[in-house]
Amino acid sequence: MNPILSLQEALKLKEQYPTPFYIYDEKGIIKNLRELLAAFSWNKGFKEYFAVKATPNPAIIKILHKEGCGVDCSSYTELMLAEALGLSGADIFFSSNNTPADEYKYAMKLGARINLDDITHIRFLDNVSGLPQEVCCRYNPGDDFKINNEIMDNPAEAKYGFTYRQLVEGLSELKKRGTKKLGIHAFLASNCLDNDYYPALAEMLFTVAARLKLDQGIELSFVNLSGGIGIPYLPEQKCVDIHYIGEKVREAFTRVLVPAGLENLHIYAEFGRYITGPFGQLITTAIHEKNIYKKYIGVDACAVDLLRPAMYKAYHHISVLGKEELVSDRVYDIVGSLCENNDKFAINRYLPPIDIGDILVIHDAGAHGHAMGYNYNGKLRCAEILKRADGSYELIRRAETPRDYFSTLDIYEMFQNQTDVN
């Protein structure tokens, strides 16, 4: 796990952009994406729809779109972001649940591919805006989903998707109402490092597609395998083998779909975390040391900047810039300043000796990091910076200011024309 910035780079960048801030590695993101696309290049219709919710920054999305990606949107503002970047039609996959009418109207306006989460939404969408020529239905298999006898998930406990019976009924109704292209979708695991997850998911969905054609006369145009492939947050974990995964999905495709006459079926995916997660890091500075019953290092970032450790007790590796070669023989809790005791980036973590002013790197924060930011305690979300492939740096989101925080209170005279305090 290597820092994106050296100590010298971080100190220089900090002069212009105070910590905390996020840094993303354009070169790493592109290389990783190209490996993914190569692994599925055997399918002539393959398309990756980047999950906007993972890293909703226009600069990142532009990089991915230039490489051939579409976007997976799940809300009104994510659709707005796509439109602002000039995306429309087949470049947008709108995959939502419990969806408000206005969001469906907007997706229809943009010509997006729409993924319905419930059978009742067929008539709902038709009444709201009419049905598009291409519709996807999200499938929920209900029983435990197992890989190598290990239970990965229990879909019956999830709020998402159609049952198989509803899938047959819904797809038949869509055909009757004039929809020309039909597809199915499923998402059954999150952050999975088992190389056999995606092939197992693919085989399940391919089997459903073949069964729909052979038993019901319903021929699909595409299958969306969604996301779910994870990244190794722990140092001892290994990256998935994306080429192995792509080959095993190809084998399932050949084994299940080709005999059913579905050799022209297109495959879509919705990776987010896998593409950007390892190539974003939160940079923060040690500002306090506290020694009571434990040793604490207080940093200038907090859970509003990276919620995963507080919410999920998730592990994120931490480096101390300039001290990478020192022995990690001190035990610290690395904490923020929120009035919550779960505001901790690390608990009982072995690290090298940390001094006030040291710069810490919190790794693997490039997805579901800044995106999950919030304003509890009146804290302001930090900036995002892109390290370009040529080594230059670009501010791609400024840090919030007090004016941003009070902007929705401008209904009160006291907060109108609010100025920032330096």
CSV table of N, CA and C in Angstrom, one decimal, residues 62-156:
chain,number,residue,atom,x,y,z
A,62,LYS,N,-15.3,12.2,-15.9
A,62,LYS,CA,-14.8,12.6,-17.3
A,62,LYS,C,-13.7,11.7,-17.7
A,63,ILE,N,-12.8,11.4,-16.8
A,63,ILE,CA,-11.7,10.5,-17.1
A,63,ILE,C,-12.2,9.1,-17.5
A,64,LEU,N,-13.2,8.6,-16.7
A,64,LEU,CA,-13.7,7.3,-17.0
A,64,LEU,C,-14.5,7.3,-18.3
A,65,HIS,N,-15.3,8.3,-18.5
A,65,HIS,CA,-16.1,8.4,-19.8
A,65,HIS,C,-15.2,8.4,-21.0
A,66,LYS,N,-14.1,9.1,-20.9
A,66,LYS,CA,-13.1,9.2,-22.0
A,66,LYS,C,-12.6,7.8,-22.3
A,67,GLU,N,-12.5,6.9,-21.3
A,67,GLU,CA,-12.1,5.5,-21.5
A,67,GLU,C,-13.2,4.6,-21.9
A,68,GLY,N,-14.4,5.1,-22.1
A,68,GLY,CA,-15.5,4.3,-22.6
A,68,GLY,C,-16.6,4.0,-21.6
A,69,CYS,N,-16.5,4.5,-20.4
A,69,CYS,CA,-17.5,4.1,-19.4
A,69,CYS,C,-18.8,5.0,-19.5
A,70,GLY,N,-19.9,4.4,-19.2
A,70,GLY,CA,-21.1,5.2,-18.9
A,70,GLY,C,-21.2,5.4,-17.4
A,71,VAL,N,-22.4,5.8,-16.9
A,71,VAL,CA,-22.5,6.1,-15.5
A,71,VAL,C,-23.8,5.3,-15.0
A,72,ASP,N,-23.7,4.8,-13.8
A,72,ASP,CA,-24.8,4.2,-13.1
A,72,ASP,C,-25.3,5.3,-12.1
A,73,CYS,N,-26.5,5.8,-12.3
A,73,CYS,CA,-27.1,6.8,-11.5
A,73,CYS,C,-28.2,6.2,-10.7
A,74,SER,N,-28.4,6.8,-9.5
A,74,SER,CA,-29.5,6.3,-8.6
A,74,SER,C,-30.3,7.4,-8.0
A,75,SER,N,-30.1,8.7,-8.4
A,75,SER,CA,-30.9,9.8,-7.8
A,75,SER,C,-31.0,10.9,-8.8
A,76,TYR,N,-31.8,11.9,-8.5
A,76,TYR,CA,-32.0,13.1,-9.3
A,76,TYR,C,-30.7,13.8,-9.5
A,77,THR,N,-30.0,14.1,-8.5
A,77,THR,CA,-28.8,14.9,-8.6
A,77,THR,C,-27.6,14.1,-9.3
A,78,GLU,N,-27.6,12.8,-9.2
A,78,GLU,CA,-26.6,12.1,-10.0
A,78,GLU,C,-27.0,12.2,-11.5
A,79,LEU,N,-28.3,12.2,-11.8
A,79,LEU,CA,-28.7,12.4,-13.2
A,79,LEU,C,-28.3,13.8,-13.7
A,80,MET,N,-28.4,14.8,-12.8
A,80,MET,CA,-28.0,16.1,-13.1
A,80,MET,C,-26.5,16.2,-13.4
A,81,LEU,N,-25.8,15.5,-12.6
A,81,LEU,CA,-24.3,15.5,-12.8
A,81,LEU,C,-24.0,14.8,-14.2
A,82,ALA,N,-24.7,13.8,-14.5
A,82,ALA,CA,-24.5,13.1,-15.8
A,82,ALA,C,-24.8,14.1,-17.0
A,83,GLU,N,-26.0,14.8,-16.9
A,83,GLU,CA,-26.4,15.7,-17.9
A,83,GLU,C,-25.4,16.8,-18.1
A,84,ALA,N,-24.9,17.4,-16.9
A,84,ALA,CA,-23.9,18.5,-17.0
A,84,ALA,C,-22.7,18.1,-17.7
A,85,LEU,N,-22.3,16.8,-17.7
A,85,LEU,CA,-21.1,16.3,-18.4
A,85,LEU,C,-21.4,15.9,-19.8
A,86,GLY,N,-22.6,16.1,-20.2
A,86,GLY,CA,-23.0,15.8,-21.6
A,86,GLY,C,-23.4,14.4,-21.9
A,87,LEU,N,-23.7,13.6,-20.8
A,87,LEU,CA,-24.0,12.2,-21.0
A,87,LEU,C,-25.6,12.1,-21.2
A,88,SER,N,-26.0,11.2,-22.0
A,88,SER,CA,-27.4,10.9,-22.2
A,88,SER,C,-27.5,9.5,-22.8
A,89,GLY,N,-28.8,9.1,-23.0
A,89,GLY,CA,-29.1,7.9,-23.7
A,89,GLY,C,-28.4,6.7,-23.1
A,90,ALA,N,-27.7,5.9,-24.0
A,90,ALA,CA,-27.1,4.6,-23.5
A,90,ALA,C,-25.9,4.8,-22.6
A,91,ASP,N,-25.5,6.0,-22.4
A,91,ASP,CA,-24.4,6.3,-21.5
A,91,ASP,C,-24.8,6.3,-20.0
A,92,ILE,N,-26.2,6.3,-19.8
A,92,ILE,CA,-26.7,6.4,-18.5
A,92,ILE,C,-27.5,5.2,-18.2
A,93,PHE,N,-27.2,4.5,-17.0
A,93,PHE,CA,-28.1,3.4,-16.5
A,93,PHE,C,-28.7,3.9,-15.2
A,94,PHE,N,-30.0,4.1,-15.2
A,94,PHE,CA,-30.6,4.6,-14.0
A,94,PHE,C,-31.2,3.4,-13.2
A,95,SER,N,-30.5,3.2,-12.0
A,95,SER,CA,-30.8,2.0,-11.2
A,95,SER,C,-31.2,2.5,-9.8
A,96,SER,N,-32.5,2.5,-9.5
A,96,SER,CA,-33.0,3.1,-8.3
A,96,SER,C,-34.0,2.2,-7.6
A,97,ASN,N,-34.4,2.6,-6.4
A,97,ASN,CA,-35.5,1.8,-5.7
A,97,ASN,C,-36.4,2.8,-5.0
A,98,ASN,N,-37.7,2.4,-4.8
A,98,ASN,CA,-38.6,3.3,-4.2
A,98,ASN,C,-38.6,4.7,-4.8
A,99,THR,N,-38.6,4.7,-6.2
A,99,THR,CA,-38.2,5.8,-7.0
A,99,THR,C,-39.3,6.9,-7.1
A,100,PRO,N,-39.0,8.1,-6.8
A,100,PRO,CA,-40.0,9.2,-6.9
A,100,PRO,C,-40.3,9.5,-8.4
A,101,ALA,N,-41.5,10.0,-8.7
A,101,ALA,CA,-41.9,10.2,-10.1
A,101,ALA,C,-41.0,11.1,-10.8
A,102,ASP,N,-40.5,12.2,-10.1
A,102,ASP,CA,-39.7,13.2,-10.8
A,102,ASP,C,-38.4,12.6,-11.3
A,103,GLU,N,-37.9,11.6,-10.6
A,103,GLU,CA,-36.6,10.9,-11.0
A,103,GLU,C,-36.8,10.1,-12.2
A,104,TYR,N,-37.9,9.4,-12.3
A,104,TYR,CA,-38.2,8.7,-13.5
A,104,TYR,C,-38.4,9.6,-14.7
A,105,LYS,N,-39.1,10.7,-14.5
A,105,LYS,CA,-39.3,11.7,-15.6
A,105,LYS,C,-38.0,12.2,-16.1
A,106,TYR,N,-37.1,12.5,-15.2
A,106,TYR,CA,-35.8,13.0,-15.6
A,106,TYR,C,-35.0,12.0,-16.3
A,107,ALA,N,-35.0,10.7,-15.8
A,107,ALA,CA,-34.3,9.7,-16.5
A,107,ALA,C,-34.8,9.5,-17.9
A,108,MET,N,-36.1,9.5,-18.1
A,108,MET,CA,-36.8,9.4,-19.4
A,108,MET,C,-36.4,10.6,-20.3
A,109,LYS,N,-36.3,11.8,-19.7
A,109,LYS,CA,-35.9,12.9,-20.5
A,109,LYS,C,-34.5,12.7,-21.1
A,110,LEU,N,-33.6,12.1,-20.3
A,110,LEU,CA,-32.2,11.9,-20.7
A,110,LEU,C,-32.1,10.7,-21.6
A,111,GLY,N,-33.2,9.9,-21.8
A,111,GLY,CA,-33.1,8.7,-22.6
A,111,GLY,C,-32.3,7.6,-21.9
A,112,ALA,N,-32.2,7.6,-20.6
A,112,ALA,CA,-31.4,6.6,-19.9
A,112,ALA,C,-32.0,5.2,-20.0
A,113,ARG,N,-31.1,4.2,-19.8
A,113,ARG,CA,-31.6,2.9,-19.6
A,113,ARG,C,-32.1,2.8,-18.2
A,114,ILE,N,-33.3,2.3,-18.0
A,114,ILE,CA,-34.0,2.3,-16.7
A,114,ILE,C,-34.1,0.9,-16.2
A,115,ASN,N,-33.6,0.8,-14.9
A,115,ASN,CA,-33.7,-0.5,-14.2
A,115,ASN,C,-34.8,-0.4,-13.2
A,116,LEU,N,-35.9,-1.2,-13.3
A,116,LEU,CA,-37.0,-1.2,-12.4
A,116,LEU,C,-36.8,-2.1,-11.2
A,117,ASP,N,-37.1,-1.7,-10.1
A,117,ASP,CA,-36.8,-2.4,-8.9
A,117,ASP,C,-38.1,-3.2,-8.4
A,118,ASP,N,-39.2,-2.9,-8.9
A,118,ASP,CA,-40.4,-3.6,-8.4
A,118,ASP,C,-41.5,-3.7,-9.6
A,119,ILE,N,-42.3,-4.8,-9.6
A,119,ILE,CA,-43.2,-5.0,-10.6
A,119,ILE,C,-44.3,-3.9,-10.7
A,120,THR,N,-44.6,-3.3,-9.6
A,120,THR,CA,-45.6,-2.2,-9.6
A,120,THR,C,-45.1,-0.9,-10.3
A,121,HIS,N,-43.7,-0.9,-10.5
A,121,HIS,CA,-43.2,0.3,-11.1
A,121,HIS,C,-43.4,0.3,-12.6
A,122,ILE,N,-43.8,-0.8,-13.2
A,122,ILE,CA,-44.0,-0.8,-14.6
A,122,ILE,C,-45.2,0.1,-14.9
A,123,ARG,N,-46.3,-0.1,-14.2
A,123,ARG,CA,-47.4,0.8,-14.4
A,123,ARG,C,-47.2,2.2,-13.9
A,124,PHE,N,-46.4,2.3,-12.8
A,124,PHE,CA,-46.1,3.6,-12.2
A,124,PHE,C,-45.3,4.4,-13.3
A,125,LEU,N,-44.3,3.9,-13.8
A,125,LEU,CA,-43.5,4.6,-14.8
A,125,LEU,C,-44.3,4.9,-16.1
A,126,ASP,N,-45.2,4.0,-16.5
A,126,ASP,CA,-46.0,4.2,-17.7
A,126,ASP,C,-46.9,5.4,-17.4
A,127,ASN,N,-47.5,5.4,-16.2
A,127,ASN,CA,-48.4,6.5,-15.9
A,127,ASN,C,-47.7,7.9,-15.8
A,128,VAL,N,-46.5,7.8,-15.3
A,128,VAL,CA,-45.7,9.0,-15.1
A,128,VAL,C,-45.2,9.6,-16.4
A,129,SER,N,-44.7,8.8,-17.2
A,129,SER,CA,-44.0,9.3,-18.4
A,129,SER,C,-44.1,8.4,-19.7
A,130,GLY,N,-44.7,7.3,-19.5
A,130,GLY,CA,-44.7,6.3,-20.6
A,130,GLY,C,-43.5,5.5,-20.5
A,131,LEU,N,-43.5,4.3,-21.1
A,131,LEU,CA,-42.4,3.4,-21.0
A,131,LEU,C,-41.3,3.6,-22.1
A,132,PRO,N,-40.1,3.5,-21.8
A,132,PRO,CA,-39.0,3.6,-22.8
A,132,PRO,C,-39.0,2.3,-23.7
A,133,GLN,N,-38.2,2.3,-24.7
A,133,GLN,CA,-38.0,1.2,-25.6
A,133,GLN,C,-37.1,0.1,-25.0
A,134,GLU,N,-36.4,0.4,-24.0
A,134,GLU,CA,-35.5,-0.5,-23.3
A,134,GLU,C,-35.6,-0.4,-21.8
A,135,VAL,N,-35.9,-1.6,-21.2
A,135,VAL,CA,-36.2,-1.6,-19.8
A,135,VAL,C,-35.4,-2.8,-19.2
A,136,CYS,N,-34.9,-2.6,-18.0
A,136,CYS,CA,-34.3,-3.7,-17.2
A,136,CYS,C,-35.1,-3.9,-15.9
A,137,CYS,N,-35.1,-5.2,-15.4
A,137,CYS,CA,-35.8,-5.5,-14.2
A,137,CYS,C,-34.8,-6.1,-13.2
A,138,ARG,N,-34.8,-5.7,-12.0
A,138,ARG,CA,-33.9,-6.2,-11.0
A,138,ARG,C,-34.4,-7.5,-10.4
A,139,TYR,N,-33.6,-8.5,-10.4
A,139,TYR,CA,-34.0,-9.8,-9.9
A,139,TYR,C,-33.5,-10.1,-8.5
A,140,ASN,N,-34.4,-10.7,-7.7
A,140,ASN,CA,-34.1,-11.1,-6.3
A,140,ASN,C,-34.3,-12.6,-6.2
A,141,PRO,N,-33.3,-13.4,-6.2
A,141,PRO,CA,-33.5,-14.9,-6.2
A,141,PRO,C,-34.1,-15.4,-4.9
A,142,GLY,N,-34.1,-14.7,-3.8
A,142,GLY,CA,-34.8,-15.1,-2.6
A,142,GLY,C,-34.0,-15.9,-1.6
A,143,ASP,N,-33.5,-17.1,-2.1
A,143,ASP,CA,-32.7,-18.0,-1.2
A,143,ASP,C,-31.3,-17.5,-0.9
A,144,ASP,N,-30.7,-18.2,0.0
A,144,ASP,CA,-29.3,-17.9,0.3
A,144,ASP,C,-28.4,-18.0,-1.0
A,145,PHE,N,-27.5,-17.0,-1.2
A,145,PHE,CA,-26.6,-17.0,-2.3
A,145,PHE,C,-25.3,-17.6,-1.9
A,146,LYS,N,-24.9,-18.7,-2.4
A,146,LYS,CA,-23.7,-19.4,-1.9
A,146,LYS,C,-22.6,-19.5,-2.9
A,147,ILE,N,-21.4,-19.4,-2.5
A,147,ILE,CA,-20.2,-19.7,-3.3
A,147,ILE,C,-19.3,-20.7,-2.5
A,148,ASN,N,-19.0,-21.8,-3.1
A,148,ASN,CA,-18.1,-22.8,-2.4
A,148,ASN,C,-18.7,-23.1,-1.0
A,149,ASN,N,-20.0,-23.2,-1.0
A,149,ASN,CA,-20.7,-23.6,0.3
A,149,ASN,C,-20.7,-22.5,1.3
A,150,GLU,N,-20.2,-21.3,1.0
A,150,GLU,CA,-20.2,-20.2,1.9
A,150,GLU,C,-21.3,-19.3,1.5
A,151,ILE,N,-22.1,-18.9,2.5
A,151,ILE,CA,-23.3,-18.0,2.3
A,151,ILE,C,-22.8,-16.6,2.1
A,152,MET,N,-23.0,-16.0,0.9
A,152,MET,CA,-22.5,-14.7,0.7
A,152,MET,C,-23.6,-13.6,1.1
A,153,ASP,N,-24.8,-14.1,1.0
A,153,ASP,CA,-25.9,-13.1,1.2
A,153,ASP,C,-27.2,-13.9,1.3
A,154,ASN,N,-28.2,-13.2,1.9
A,154,ASN,CA,-29.6,-13.8,1.9
A,154,ASN,C,-30.5,-12.8,1.2
A,155,PRO,N,-30.7,-12.9,-0.1
A,155,PRO,CA,-31.5,-11.9,-0.8
A,155,PRO,C,-32.9,-11.7,-0.3
A,156,ALA,N,-33.4,-12.8,0.3
A,156,ALA,CA,-34.8,-12.7,0.8
A,156,ALA,C,-34.9,-11.6,1.9
